[in-house]
XYZ file of C-alpha atoms in Angstrom:
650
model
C 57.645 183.939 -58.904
C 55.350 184.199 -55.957
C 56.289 187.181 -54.301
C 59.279 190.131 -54.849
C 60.491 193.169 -52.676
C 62.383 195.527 -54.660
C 64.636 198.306 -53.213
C 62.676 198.241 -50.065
C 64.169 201.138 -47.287
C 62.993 201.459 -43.984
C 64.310 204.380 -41.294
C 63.399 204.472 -37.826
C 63.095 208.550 -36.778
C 66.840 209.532 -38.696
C 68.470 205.927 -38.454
C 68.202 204.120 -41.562
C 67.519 200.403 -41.231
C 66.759 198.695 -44.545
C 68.551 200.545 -48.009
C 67.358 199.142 -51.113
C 66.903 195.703 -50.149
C 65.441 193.469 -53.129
C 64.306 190.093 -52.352
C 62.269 187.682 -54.692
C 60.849 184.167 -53.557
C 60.399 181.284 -56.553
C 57.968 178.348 -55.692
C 59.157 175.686 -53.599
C 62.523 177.915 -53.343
C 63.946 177.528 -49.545
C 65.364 180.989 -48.799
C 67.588 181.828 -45.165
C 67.804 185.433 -44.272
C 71.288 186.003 -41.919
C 73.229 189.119 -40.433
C 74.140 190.539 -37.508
C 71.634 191.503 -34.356
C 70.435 194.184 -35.637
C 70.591 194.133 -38.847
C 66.905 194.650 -39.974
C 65.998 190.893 -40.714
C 62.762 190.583 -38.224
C 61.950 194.048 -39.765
C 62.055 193.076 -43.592
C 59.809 190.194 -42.530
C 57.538 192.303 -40.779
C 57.230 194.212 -43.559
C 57.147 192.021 -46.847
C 53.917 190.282 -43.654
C 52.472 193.493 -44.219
C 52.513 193.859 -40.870
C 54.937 197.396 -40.787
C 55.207 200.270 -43.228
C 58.259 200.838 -45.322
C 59.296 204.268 -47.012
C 60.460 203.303 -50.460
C 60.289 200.800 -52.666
C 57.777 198.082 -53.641
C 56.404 194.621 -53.302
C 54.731 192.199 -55.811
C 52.404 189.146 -54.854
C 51.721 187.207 -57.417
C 47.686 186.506 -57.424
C 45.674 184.092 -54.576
C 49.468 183.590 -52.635
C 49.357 182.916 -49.724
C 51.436 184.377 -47.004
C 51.931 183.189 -43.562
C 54.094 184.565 -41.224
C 55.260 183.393 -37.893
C 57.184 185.866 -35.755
C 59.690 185.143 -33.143
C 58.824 183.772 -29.899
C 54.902 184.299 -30.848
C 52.638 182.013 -28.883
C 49.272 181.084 -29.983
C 46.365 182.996 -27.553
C 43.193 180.898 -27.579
C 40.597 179.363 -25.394
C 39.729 176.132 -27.197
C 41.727 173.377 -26.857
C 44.354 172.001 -28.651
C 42.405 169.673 -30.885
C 39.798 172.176 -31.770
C 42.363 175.289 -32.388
C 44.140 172.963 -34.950
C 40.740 171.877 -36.508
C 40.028 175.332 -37.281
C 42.208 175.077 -40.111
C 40.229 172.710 -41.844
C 37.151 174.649 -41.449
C 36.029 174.748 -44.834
C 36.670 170.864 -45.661
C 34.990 170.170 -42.554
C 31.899 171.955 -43.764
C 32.016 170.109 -46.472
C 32.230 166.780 -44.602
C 29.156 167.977 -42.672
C 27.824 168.342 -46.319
C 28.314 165.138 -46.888
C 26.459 163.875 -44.249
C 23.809 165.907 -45.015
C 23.780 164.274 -48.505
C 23.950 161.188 -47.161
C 20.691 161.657 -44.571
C 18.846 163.312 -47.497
C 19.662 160.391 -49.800
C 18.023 157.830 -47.570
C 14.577 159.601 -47.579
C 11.685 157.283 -48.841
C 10.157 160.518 -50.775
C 13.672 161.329 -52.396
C 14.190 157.269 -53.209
C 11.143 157.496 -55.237
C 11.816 160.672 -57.132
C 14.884 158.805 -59.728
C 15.601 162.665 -61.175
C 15.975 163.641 -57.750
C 17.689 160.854 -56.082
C 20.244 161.235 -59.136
C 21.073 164.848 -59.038
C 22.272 164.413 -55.167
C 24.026 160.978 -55.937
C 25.985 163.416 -58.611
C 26.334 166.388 -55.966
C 27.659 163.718 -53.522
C 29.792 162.544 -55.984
C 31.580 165.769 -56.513
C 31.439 167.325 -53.143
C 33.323 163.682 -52.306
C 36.110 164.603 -54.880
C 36.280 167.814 -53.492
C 36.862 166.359 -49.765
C 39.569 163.843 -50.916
C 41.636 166.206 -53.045
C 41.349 169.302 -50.135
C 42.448 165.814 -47.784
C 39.347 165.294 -45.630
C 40.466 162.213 -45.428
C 43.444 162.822 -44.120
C 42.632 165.820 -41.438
C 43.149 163.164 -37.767
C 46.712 161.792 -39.797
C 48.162 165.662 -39.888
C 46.835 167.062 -36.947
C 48.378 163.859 -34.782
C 51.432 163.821 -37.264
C 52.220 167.895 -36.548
C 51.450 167.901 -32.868
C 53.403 164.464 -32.355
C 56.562 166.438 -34.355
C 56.347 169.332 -32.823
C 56.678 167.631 -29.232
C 52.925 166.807 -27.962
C 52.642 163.175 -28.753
C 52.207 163.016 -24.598
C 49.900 166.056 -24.231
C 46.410 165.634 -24.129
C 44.960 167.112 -27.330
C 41.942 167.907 -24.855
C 44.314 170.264 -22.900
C 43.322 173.935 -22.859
C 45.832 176.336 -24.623
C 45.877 178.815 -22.185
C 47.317 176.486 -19.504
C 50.384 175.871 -21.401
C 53.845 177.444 -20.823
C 55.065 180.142 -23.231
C 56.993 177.763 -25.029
C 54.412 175.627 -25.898
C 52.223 178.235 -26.990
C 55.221 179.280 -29.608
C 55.328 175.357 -30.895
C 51.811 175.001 -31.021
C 51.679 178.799 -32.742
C 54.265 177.438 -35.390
C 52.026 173.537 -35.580
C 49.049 175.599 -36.430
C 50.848 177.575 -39.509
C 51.915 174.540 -40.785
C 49.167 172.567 -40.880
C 47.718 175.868 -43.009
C 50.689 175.120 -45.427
C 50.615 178.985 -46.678
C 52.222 179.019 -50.189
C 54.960 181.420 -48.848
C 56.118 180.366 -45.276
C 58.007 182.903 -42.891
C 59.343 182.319 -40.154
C 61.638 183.947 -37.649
C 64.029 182.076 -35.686
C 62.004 178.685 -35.680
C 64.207 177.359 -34.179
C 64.544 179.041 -30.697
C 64.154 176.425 -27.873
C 62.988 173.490 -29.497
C 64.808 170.126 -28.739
C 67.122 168.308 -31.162
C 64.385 165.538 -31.599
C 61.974 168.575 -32.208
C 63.979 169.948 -34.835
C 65.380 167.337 -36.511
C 61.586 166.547 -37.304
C 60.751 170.213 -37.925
C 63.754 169.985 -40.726
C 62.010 166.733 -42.183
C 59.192 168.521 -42.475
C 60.004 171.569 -43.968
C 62.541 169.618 -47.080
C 59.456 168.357 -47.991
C 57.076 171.343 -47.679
C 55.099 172.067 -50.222
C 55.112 175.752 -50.574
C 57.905 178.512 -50.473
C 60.467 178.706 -47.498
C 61.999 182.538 -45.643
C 63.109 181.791 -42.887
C 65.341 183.969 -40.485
C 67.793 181.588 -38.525
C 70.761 181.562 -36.392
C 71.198 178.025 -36.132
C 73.789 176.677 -38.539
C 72.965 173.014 -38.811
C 69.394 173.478 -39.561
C 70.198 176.356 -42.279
C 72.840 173.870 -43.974
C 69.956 171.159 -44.190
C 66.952 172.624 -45.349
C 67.995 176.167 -47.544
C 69.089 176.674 -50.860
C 69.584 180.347 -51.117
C 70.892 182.674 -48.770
C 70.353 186.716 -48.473
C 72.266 188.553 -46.293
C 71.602 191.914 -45.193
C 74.815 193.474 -43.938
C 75.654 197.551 -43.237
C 71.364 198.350 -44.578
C 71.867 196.241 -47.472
C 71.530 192.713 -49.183
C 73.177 190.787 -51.369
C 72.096 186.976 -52.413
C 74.007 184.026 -52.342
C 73.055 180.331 -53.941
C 73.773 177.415 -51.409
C 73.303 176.657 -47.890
C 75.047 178.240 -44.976
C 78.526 176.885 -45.108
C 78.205 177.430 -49.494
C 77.540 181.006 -48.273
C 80.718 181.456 -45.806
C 82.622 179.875 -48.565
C 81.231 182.467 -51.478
C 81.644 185.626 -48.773
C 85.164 184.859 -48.185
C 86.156 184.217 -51.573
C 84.369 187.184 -53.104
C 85.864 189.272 -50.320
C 89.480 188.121 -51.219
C 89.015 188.465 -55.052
C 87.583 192.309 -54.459
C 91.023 192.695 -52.122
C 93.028 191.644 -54.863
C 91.861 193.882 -57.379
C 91.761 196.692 -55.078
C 95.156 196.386 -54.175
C 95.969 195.786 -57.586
C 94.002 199.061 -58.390
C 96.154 200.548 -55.605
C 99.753 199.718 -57.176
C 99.016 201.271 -60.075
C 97.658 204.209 -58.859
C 100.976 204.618 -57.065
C 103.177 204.219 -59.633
C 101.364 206.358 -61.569
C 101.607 209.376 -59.215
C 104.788 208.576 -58.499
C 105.708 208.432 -62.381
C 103.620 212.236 -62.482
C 105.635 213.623 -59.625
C 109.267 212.676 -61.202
C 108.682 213.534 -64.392
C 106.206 216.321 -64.729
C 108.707 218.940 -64.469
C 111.172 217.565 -66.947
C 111.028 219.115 -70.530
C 111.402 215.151 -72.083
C 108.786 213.392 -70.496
C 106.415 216.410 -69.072
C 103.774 215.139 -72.045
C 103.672 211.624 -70.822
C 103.483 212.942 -67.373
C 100.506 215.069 -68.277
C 98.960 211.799 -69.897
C 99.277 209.927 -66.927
C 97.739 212.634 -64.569
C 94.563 212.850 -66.790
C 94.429 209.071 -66.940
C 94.678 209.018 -62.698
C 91.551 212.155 -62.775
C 89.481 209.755 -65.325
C 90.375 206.748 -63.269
C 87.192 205.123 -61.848
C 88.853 204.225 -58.318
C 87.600 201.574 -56.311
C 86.394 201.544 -52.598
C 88.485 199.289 -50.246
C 86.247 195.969 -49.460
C 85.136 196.058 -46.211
C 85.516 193.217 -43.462
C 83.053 191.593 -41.701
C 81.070 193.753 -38.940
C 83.218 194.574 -36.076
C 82.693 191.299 -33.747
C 83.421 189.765 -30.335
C 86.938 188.854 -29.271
C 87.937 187.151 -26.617
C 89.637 183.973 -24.995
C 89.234 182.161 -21.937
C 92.462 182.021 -19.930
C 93.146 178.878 -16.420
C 94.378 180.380 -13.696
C 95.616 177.083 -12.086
C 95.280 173.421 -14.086
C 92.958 170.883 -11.951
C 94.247 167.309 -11.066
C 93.805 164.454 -13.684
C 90.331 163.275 -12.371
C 87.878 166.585 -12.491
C 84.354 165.294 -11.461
C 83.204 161.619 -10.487
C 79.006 161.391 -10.079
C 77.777 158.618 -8.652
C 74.093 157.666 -8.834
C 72.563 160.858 -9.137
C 68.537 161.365 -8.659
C 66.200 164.193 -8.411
C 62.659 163.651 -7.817
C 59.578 166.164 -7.745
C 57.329 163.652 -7.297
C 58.224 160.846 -5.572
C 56.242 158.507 -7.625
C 57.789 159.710 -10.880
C 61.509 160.554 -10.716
C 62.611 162.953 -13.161
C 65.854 161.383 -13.784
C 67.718 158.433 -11.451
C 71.150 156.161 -11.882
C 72.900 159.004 -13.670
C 76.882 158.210 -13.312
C 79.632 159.694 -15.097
C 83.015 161.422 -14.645
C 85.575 164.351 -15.974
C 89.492 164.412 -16.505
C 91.066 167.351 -17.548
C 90.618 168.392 -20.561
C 87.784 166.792 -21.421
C 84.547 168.796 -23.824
C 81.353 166.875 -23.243
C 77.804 167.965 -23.932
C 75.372 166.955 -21.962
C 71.839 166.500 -24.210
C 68.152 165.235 -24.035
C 64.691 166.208 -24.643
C 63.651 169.341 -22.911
C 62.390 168.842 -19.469
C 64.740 165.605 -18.805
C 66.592 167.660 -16.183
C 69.397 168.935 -17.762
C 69.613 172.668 -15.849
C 68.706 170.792 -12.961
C 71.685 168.172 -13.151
C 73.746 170.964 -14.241
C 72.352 173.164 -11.143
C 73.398 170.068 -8.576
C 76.731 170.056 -9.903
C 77.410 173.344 -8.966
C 75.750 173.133 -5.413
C 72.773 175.388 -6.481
C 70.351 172.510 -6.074
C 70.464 170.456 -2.860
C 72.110 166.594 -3.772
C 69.321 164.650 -3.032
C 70.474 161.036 -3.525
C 73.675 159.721 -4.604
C 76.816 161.470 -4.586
C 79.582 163.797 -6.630
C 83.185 164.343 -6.068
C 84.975 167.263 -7.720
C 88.525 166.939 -8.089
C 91.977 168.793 -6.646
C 92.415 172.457 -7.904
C 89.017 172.692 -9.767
C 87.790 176.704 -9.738
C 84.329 176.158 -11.896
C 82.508 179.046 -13.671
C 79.021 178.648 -14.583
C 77.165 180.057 -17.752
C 73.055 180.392 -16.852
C 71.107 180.537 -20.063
C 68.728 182.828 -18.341
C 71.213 185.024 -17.204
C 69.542 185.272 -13.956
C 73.257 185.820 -12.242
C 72.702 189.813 -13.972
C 71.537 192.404 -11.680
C 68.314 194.361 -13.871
C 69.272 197.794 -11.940
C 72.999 197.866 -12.614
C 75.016 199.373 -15.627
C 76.847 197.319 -18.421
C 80.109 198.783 -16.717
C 78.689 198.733 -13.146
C 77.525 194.797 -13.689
C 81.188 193.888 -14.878
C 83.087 196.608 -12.455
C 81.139 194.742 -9.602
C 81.960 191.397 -9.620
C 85.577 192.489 -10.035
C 86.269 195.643 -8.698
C 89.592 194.831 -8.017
C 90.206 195.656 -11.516
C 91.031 199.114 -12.530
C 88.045 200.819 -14.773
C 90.684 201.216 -18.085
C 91.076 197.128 -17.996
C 86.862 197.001 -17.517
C 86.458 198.666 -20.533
C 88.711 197.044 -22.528
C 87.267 193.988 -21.581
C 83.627 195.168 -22.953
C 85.327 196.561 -26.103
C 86.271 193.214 -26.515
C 82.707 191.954 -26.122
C 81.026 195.195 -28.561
C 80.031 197.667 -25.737
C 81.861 201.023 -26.186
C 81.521 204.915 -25.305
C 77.738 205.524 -23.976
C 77.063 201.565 -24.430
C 78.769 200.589 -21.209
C 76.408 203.200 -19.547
C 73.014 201.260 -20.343
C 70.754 199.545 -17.828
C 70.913 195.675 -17.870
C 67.548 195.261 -17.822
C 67.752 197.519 -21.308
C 69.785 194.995 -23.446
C 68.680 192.223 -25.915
C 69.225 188.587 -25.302
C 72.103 188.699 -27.224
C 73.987 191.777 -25.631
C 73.001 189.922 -22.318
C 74.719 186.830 -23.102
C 77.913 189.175 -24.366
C 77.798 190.807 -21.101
C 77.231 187.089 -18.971
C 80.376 185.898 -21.313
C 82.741 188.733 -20.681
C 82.085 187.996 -16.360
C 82.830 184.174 -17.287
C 86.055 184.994 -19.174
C 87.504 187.314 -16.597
C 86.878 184.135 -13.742
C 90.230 182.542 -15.347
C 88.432 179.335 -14.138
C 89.507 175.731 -15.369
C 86.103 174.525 -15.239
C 83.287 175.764 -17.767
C 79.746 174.943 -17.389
C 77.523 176.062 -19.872
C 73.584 176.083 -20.300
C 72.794 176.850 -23.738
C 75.769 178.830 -24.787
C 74.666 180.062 -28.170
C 70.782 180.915 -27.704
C 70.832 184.502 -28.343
C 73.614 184.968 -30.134
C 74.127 185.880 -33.821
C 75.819 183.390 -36.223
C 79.363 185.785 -35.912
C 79.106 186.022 -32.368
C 78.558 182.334 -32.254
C 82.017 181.406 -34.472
C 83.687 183.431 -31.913
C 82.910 181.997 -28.716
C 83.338 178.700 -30.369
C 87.493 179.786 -31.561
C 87.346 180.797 -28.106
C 86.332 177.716 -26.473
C 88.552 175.696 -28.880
C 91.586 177.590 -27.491
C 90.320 176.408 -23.918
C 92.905 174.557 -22.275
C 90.597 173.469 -19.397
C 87.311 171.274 -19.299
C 84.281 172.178 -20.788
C 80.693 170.465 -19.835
C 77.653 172.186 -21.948
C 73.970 171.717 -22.837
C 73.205 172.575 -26.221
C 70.566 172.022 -28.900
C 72.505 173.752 -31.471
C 74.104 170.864 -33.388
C 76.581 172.741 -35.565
C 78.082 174.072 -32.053
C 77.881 170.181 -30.636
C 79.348 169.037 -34.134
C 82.240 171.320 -33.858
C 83.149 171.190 -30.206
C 82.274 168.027 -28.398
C 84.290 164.985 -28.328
C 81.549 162.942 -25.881
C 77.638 163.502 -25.978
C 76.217 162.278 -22.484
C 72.648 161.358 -23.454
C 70.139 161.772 -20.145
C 67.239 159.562 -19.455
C 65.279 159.290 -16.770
C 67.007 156.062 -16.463
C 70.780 157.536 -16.016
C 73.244 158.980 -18.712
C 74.113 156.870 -21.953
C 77.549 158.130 -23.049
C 78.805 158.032 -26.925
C 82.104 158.939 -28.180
C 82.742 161.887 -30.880
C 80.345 164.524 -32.098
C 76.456 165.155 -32.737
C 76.969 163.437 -35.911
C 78.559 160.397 -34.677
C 75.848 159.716 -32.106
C 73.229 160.425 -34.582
C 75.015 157.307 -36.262
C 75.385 154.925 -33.448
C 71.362 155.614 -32.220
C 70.275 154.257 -36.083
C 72.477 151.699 -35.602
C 71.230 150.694 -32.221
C 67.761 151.298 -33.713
C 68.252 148.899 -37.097
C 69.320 146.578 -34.430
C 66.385 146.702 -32.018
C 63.779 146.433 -34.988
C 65.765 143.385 -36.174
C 65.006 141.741 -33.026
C 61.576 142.475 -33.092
C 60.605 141.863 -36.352
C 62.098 138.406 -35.845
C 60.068 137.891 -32.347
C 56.970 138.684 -34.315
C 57.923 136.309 -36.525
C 58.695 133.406 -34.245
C 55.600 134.460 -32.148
C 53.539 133.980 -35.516
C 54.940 130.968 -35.933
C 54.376 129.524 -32.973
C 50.792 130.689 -32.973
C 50.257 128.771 -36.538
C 51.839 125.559 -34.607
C 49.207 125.854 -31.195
C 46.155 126.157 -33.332
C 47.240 123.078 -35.367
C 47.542 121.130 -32.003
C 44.530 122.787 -30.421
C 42.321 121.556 -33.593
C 43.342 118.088 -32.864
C 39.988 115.481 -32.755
C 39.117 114.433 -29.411
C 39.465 110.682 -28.156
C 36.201 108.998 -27.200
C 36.838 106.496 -24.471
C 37.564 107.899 -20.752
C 40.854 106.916 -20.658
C 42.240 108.483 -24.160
C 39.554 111.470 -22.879
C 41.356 112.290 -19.341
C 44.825 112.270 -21.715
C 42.770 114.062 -24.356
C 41.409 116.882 -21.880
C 45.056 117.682 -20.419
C 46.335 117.722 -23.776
C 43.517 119.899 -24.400
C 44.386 122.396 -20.946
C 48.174 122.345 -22.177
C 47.073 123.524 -25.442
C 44.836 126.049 -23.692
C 47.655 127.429 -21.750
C 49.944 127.421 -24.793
C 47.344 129.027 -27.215
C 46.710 131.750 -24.560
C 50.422 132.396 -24.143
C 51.031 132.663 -28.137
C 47.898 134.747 -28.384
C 49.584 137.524 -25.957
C 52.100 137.117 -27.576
C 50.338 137.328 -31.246
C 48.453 140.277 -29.684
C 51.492 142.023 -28.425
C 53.183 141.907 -31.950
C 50.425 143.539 -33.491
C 49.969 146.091 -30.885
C 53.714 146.690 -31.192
C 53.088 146.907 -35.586
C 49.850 149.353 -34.898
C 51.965 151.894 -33.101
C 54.897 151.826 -35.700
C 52.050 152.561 -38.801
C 50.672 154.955 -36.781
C 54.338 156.117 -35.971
C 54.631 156.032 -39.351
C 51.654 158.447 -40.221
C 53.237 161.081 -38.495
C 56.440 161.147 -40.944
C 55.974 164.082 -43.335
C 57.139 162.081 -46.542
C 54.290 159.782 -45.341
C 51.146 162.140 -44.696
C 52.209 164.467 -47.558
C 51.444 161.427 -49.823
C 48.035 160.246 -49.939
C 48.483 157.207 -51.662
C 50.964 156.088 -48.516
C 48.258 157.692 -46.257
C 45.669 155.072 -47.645
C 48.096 152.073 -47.846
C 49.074 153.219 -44.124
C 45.568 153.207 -42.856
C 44.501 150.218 -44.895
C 47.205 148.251 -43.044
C 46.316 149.850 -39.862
C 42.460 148.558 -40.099
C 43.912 145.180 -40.970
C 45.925 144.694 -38.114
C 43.273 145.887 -36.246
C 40.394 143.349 -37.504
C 43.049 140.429 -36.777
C 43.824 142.150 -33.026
C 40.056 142.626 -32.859
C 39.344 138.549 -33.914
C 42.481 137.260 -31.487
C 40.888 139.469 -28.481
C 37.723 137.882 -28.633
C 40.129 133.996 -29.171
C 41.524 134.954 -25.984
C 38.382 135.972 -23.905
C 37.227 132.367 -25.242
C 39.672 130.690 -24.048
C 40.054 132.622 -20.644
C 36.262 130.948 -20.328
């Protein structure tokens, strides 16, 4: 056991938080921590950091663990540069290296070459300190610090850039790059997860299955929480309880342990009636007043149980059409937007709606997706190309940074507002629906958490009866309940539904087409996240077929040209004008099979190196060596067909 939090409580002024919450983490164990906004998770991590105080209870760290802690939304603050803040974890090793090279200087002196004992003693230093470098993977530093940054989305940022000229998000990557090149022994982490791309996160949950150390990690997202932990610990009304599986093992164990504590509480409940009822009949009568009185003692002694209770009070709502649009809902042709004129962020981008349809719209962040998203709905000027909406069509749009909220107003005022045709008792209905009640309607906008935000941006959407929904990022900000309700909701839609997400359980469960943007136009695949994760290794098996067998054929043909260009030359002037355009064909092909040659190899450099970054490949060190080995070799024969094909360019 590394480390264990036993009946840890927590009050803020007279408001408990955390009651008796136990926790233990086993090595290598990968632990999610779930409930409600609210609920104390950030808090309990805070704490067990030793970063807050708690007012009961205890913690045990088992000796020389390591904790590291990552909080939400926490960028890294530094003035060195990329490369040099992520050195900085491999201080010590690279003191040693310096060692080395100390060693190695020292070695080479005529007076110590002539003293054997001497000479020997630092041969046997070197020797060790050399051991010491390998197994702490000095060898190895470049490979992880490339393999990280590459993963965590900065394999086209200079690693020369200055930190403090990034963007906030960047920071919070490179903040969460940093811890895990220090590999911790326990590794916490809240909400990870929070605006990182799908390719980002698909590689962040590569990484982390194969993580050496411990796992807590508070999460929201559903897909990443299924594939990476074993355990979950929910804290729910101040207090936890632990479950064994992933996220959808957890719903299933909830629900079931929720109906079995139903039963028996009804069952409890039966016989409690009949009892008293049994008491009340026959108490009086002179036959069966002793039975009676049996009874009544056996109800006092009874050890009654509580009802179960439900889930948390949650979110309801639905999102009603006013009016049903025509058939054919949107038609884009040719769409571009370009901030630099040079460089356009995304061009060629065609596609269409009919009613009814539930596409998401995904891509790497900064593609353009807000931006495409922003045209659509006229609040970005069409610059080329052109889009038709259809007959009917009333659209409502969902900004992820609820920028349509006025700061100043009121929950109630901010809702009342935008439809003040609407008398106040249906207003606040409306925001009972969506968890505001009594004094909660009465606080400022700019007072609210993302998450009661987003309730208060959904409840404006839902009263638009619109049968059009665009929405930006849906589900940032909100809490794994609220998130299973606005996707029942959106089921129930019966209009059409066009959304950005990076949440893949949401894209999983709601779309039917995933409109993939490049900067080249919009690929389209039918189905779900899951399907198009299929179809893009199936286009990629095929497109590394067809390379692999170019290589192949360019090798070949290589093989052939020098056999031809080693041919003996004719003497006589005749045989020797034939001979020297033989020769000048045989130039020209050898230089076109040497690009070619060269380009292969170039392509098989960047895959290894590709390949270094993969965390089942730079966690291993014998694949690191074999990988670099390979790398060095294909670099010698580039190295050797360069200078064939300045030669020959002579």
């Amino acid at each position: 056991m590394l480390l264990q939090a036993v009946n840890i409580c927590k009050n803020f002024g007279v408001q408990p938080i955390l009651k008796n919450i136990s926790l233990q983490i086993q090595e290598r164990e990968r632990i999610g921590l779930v409930g409600v906004n609210g609920a104390g998770k950030s808090t309990f991590l805070q704490i067990i950091a030793g970063e807050m105080s708690y007012d009961d209870g205890q913690i045990f760290v088992s000796k020389e663990t390591r904790i590291g802690y990552l909080a939400q939304n926490s960028g890294l603050q530094s003035e060195r540069s990329i490369w040099n803040e992520m050195l900085q974890v491999y201080a010590p090793v690279l003191r040693m290296e310096q060692e080395l090279r100390e060693l190695e200087q020292a070695m080479s002196d005529p007076e110590v070459l002539a003293d054997p004992k001497r000479y020997e003693e630092m041969m046997n230093r070197y020797a060790l300190r050399s051991e010491q470098f390998r197994e702490k993977g000095g060898f190895e530093i470049d490979a992880r610090i490339r393999g990280v940054l590459h993963g965590m989305g900065f394999g086209d940022t200079s690693v020369d850039t200055l930190i403090h000229t990034l963007s906030g998000g960047q920071k919070t990557r490179l903040a969460l790059a940093k811890l895990l090149l220090q590999q911790p022994d326990v590794l916490m982490l809240d909400e990870p997860t929070n605006h990182l791309d799908i390719a980002t996160l698909t590689w962040l949950e590569g990484y982390l299955r194969s993580y050496p150390g411990a796992i807590l990690v508070v999460s929201h997202d559903r897909y990443f929480l299924d594939a990476l932990v074993t355990t979950i610990y929910e804290i729910e009304r101040h207090q936890s309880q632990r479950y064994t599986g992933n996220y959808s093992r957890f719903i299933e164990l909830k629900t079931a342990e929720y109906e079995t504590r139903m039963k028996h509480y009804e069952k409890q409940q039966g016989e409690i009636a009949r009892m008293e009822d049994f008491v009340q009949k026959n108490l009086a009568r002179a036959s069966t007043t002793k039975r009676a009185q049996s009874r009544r003692k056996t109800l006092e002694r009874m050890d009654r149980m509580d009802k179960p209770m439900g889930d948390l009070k949650q979110a309801s709502f639905q999102f009603q059409v006013e009016r049903m649009t025509g058939k054919d809902v949107l038609k884009t042709d040719n769409l571009a937007v370009s901030f630099n004129p040079a460089s356009p962020l995304f061009q060629h981008v065609s596609f269409s709606l009919t009613r009814g349809d539930i596409a998401a719209l995904i891509g790497p962040n900064g593609c353009g997706k807000t931006t495409l998203l922003k045209m659509l709905i006229g609040d970005r000027p069409l610059e080329h190309g052109n889009l038709q909406w259809g007959s009917h069509v009333k659209v409502a749009y969902y900004d992820q940074e609820q920028t349509g909220l006025n700061p100043t107003n009121t929950v109630l005022e901010e809702l009342w507002g935008a439809f003040p045709h609407l008398e106040e008792v249906r207003i606040r209905t409306v925001l009972g629906n969506f968890l505001f009640s009594g004094e909660d309607v009465l606080k400022r906008v700019s007072a609210l958490s993302g998450g009661e935000k987003a309730r208060v941006s959904l409840a404006k959407l839902m009263l638009l009866n619109a049968n059009v929904l665009i929405l930006d990022e849906p589900t940032n900000h909100l809490d794994l309940f609220s998130k299973e309700v606005l996707e029942s909701a959106l089921m129930d839609y019966e209009g059409t539904l066009l959304f950005i997400s990076h949440d893949r359980y949401f894209l999983n469960k709601m779309a039917e087409r995933i409109l993939e943007l490049t900067s080249e136009g919009i690929i389209e695949y039918l189905g779900n996240y899951d399907d198009f994760v299929e179809k893009k290794a199936e286009l990629a098996e095929i497109e590394t077929e067809r390379l692999e067998q170019q290589a192949a054929a360019a090798s070949q043909r290589s093989t052939k040209a020098k056999t031809a260009f080693e041919q003996p030359v004719i003497e006589n002037s005749y045989e020797a004008d034939k001979a020297q355009k033989r020769e000048e064909r045989s130039r020209q092909r050898k230089l076109e099979q040497l690009e070619q040659t060269i380009e292969a190899l170039e392509t098989a450099v960047a895959a290894l190196e590709e390949e270094l970054t993969q965390p089942d490949v730079f966690n291993d060190y014998v694949l690191v060596q074999e990988k670099n080995e390979a790398i060095e070799t294909a670099k010698t024969q580039l190295q050797e067909h360069y200078e064939e094909w300045e030669t020959l360019m002579v």
